[in-house]
């Protein structure tokens, strides 16, 4: 089977969102703004003046000129698959997936599509535009071989007459069966591609940036940054029992279920160990706000800037088991402690493998499930500047935290009281939190995430 990507496997024929994501993530906000400014010009050239390849050539030049191949391939691997999957046509994909040999034809540069097509659509080959690259790996922004019209016909002809062609009338002469996707055939549908599932993805934008949505974000920014700064300063300066109601007035809502552990009133009183599912770096902060008193947190990849602005006490983990255990034990002796045993955040409804160290420290363990809703910006990043994570989180017009305090582990399900191994306890707590959230347990780790998204092991120096 051979299928056209845009307007075939994808419900929309617009290429703007994917160029915009590359311009923003591999380039800069200024480059993305320039691309958005070119949109009206491209629309006039392609829809009124009928300049067939003007959109690809102009978008590619603005997006790629001066970018390095490594940065673009990283974005194509970490950011673009989520945008493509959000627009996959269910009916077309159902037909496409039934065939053993699959080919995709696209006018987009092949470097943008190949990782997604081979990993999630399991295609054998991608026929796309080619970008000119210097010997040093830098893009010039020039495009050649855009597969449209006769170019598309010749490219498909070399595939030895596929049985099925989808998305273009030029496939009719070359394939035994040809399907044309109507303008509204995929409205309201989204494909559920099962193999392999998307677990890790990166990028700051929550939704696929159509031109209108990109313009909306641009118009929101002058309000978003002052709002975020105000929210951050109030969270730092106000007492913890007062901060939450004030933040609620500014669009930060928190929904709490379950029974909270008792507050600590004596400095010598040993605290509770909160074991959290990890959604953002602010998870322990909101636990502290809900408890109405200081809750310390142990972190691994917290930036110096985030650490400086943190309204709660934080301690860095070193990946040295004995040293980390001593540090966490000392914090528990002084009060409540929050730990995220996944070691990193995950945006999908999955829980990564839990580190077992927490189970060896205390038997007073309270699992807490956390979920967040962010409408515009993601408050996490694997590739970007992590020091801006909290700023992007608070730049959303409204954010929502949902947390459920589960029952404290019974003594017979802990290491000390029940004689269980730390790994058994960690796996049990992971299942409890996953069941409460309706999430899936996985054995994936922080290293798996960073290898998939950033090409490294996520080691912080």
C-alpha angles and dihedrals in degrees: 000000000000120000136183110237105211109051090009117053087010118059093220124060092203116114095187098093094058095046088048092054092050091047091050101040102034095030125024142278088263091057090048090050090051090051090052090051089055093054097088090048092050092047092054093047095049103035103032106023092034095226096167103203100027094105096055095042096047096040091047093050095049092043103042109027106115097006122125121240093234093057092048093049090050091054091045089054100040108029113022100057092067091050092049094046091052089061103039114131110237098211095045092047091051090058093040093052094054092068124084098214114047131185130183125205118197139164089216117098109277092234089065096051108031099080093049095043095050097040101041106018093036092223123175097216140004120215107200144136118294124227124213112244128187122231089261091058098257121139119233093196093240119133132205135180101026103187100229131122111343091001090059091046093053093045093052092043089062090061091075099250107304116220095236132032122190131192106010135071089218088072092064094081094047106039132061090230128023128190127195116203114224123229093255102028093108101037112140094004129114125183121239103215107194105187114087104001119220107247104151125045135150140201133101100252119084097201134042104270109239113183091261093048092047089052090049091053090049092052091046096054097079088058097036099061097051089043091052093048091049092050092048095048093048091050090053099042105037124078111263095247090052099040096070098057091045092049088050089060088055095053102271107123127184125195117196129194130178133034118306119224116248118275121253117243102169122065091221094054113112113238139225122262109231112204109202137193104235117240104145138351088261095067095103091043093059091045087056092049092050092048090049093225141069116297114183121220136204116217138181109190102026111139122234090247093052090046091052093053096041112122091206134058114269133189125197121237116223101194087243103122099208095045093046092048091053091048094050093045090053091051092048090054088058100046145296119347130199121206132179105206093189087074093216141034127269122199098198125076092270136105119221121222113293119235108235099217095096092060092062095056105061144351093223097091125157116186115214124193116210131191130174136199118207116172102192116010132035113232093211135067137179098187104026133071104301091196087073096052095099091045093054090047092056093042089075114105090235131001130191132204120195118190133174122195106213124205117285112261112267114244092250090060096055134081097247102038100032102028092235122154117256091243092055091050092048092049091047092052090048090054092047092054093042092051091049092052099036089241132143123249116228136180092225118125142202089267091056091052096050093044089054097045108026106018094241139086095257093248113167116210 
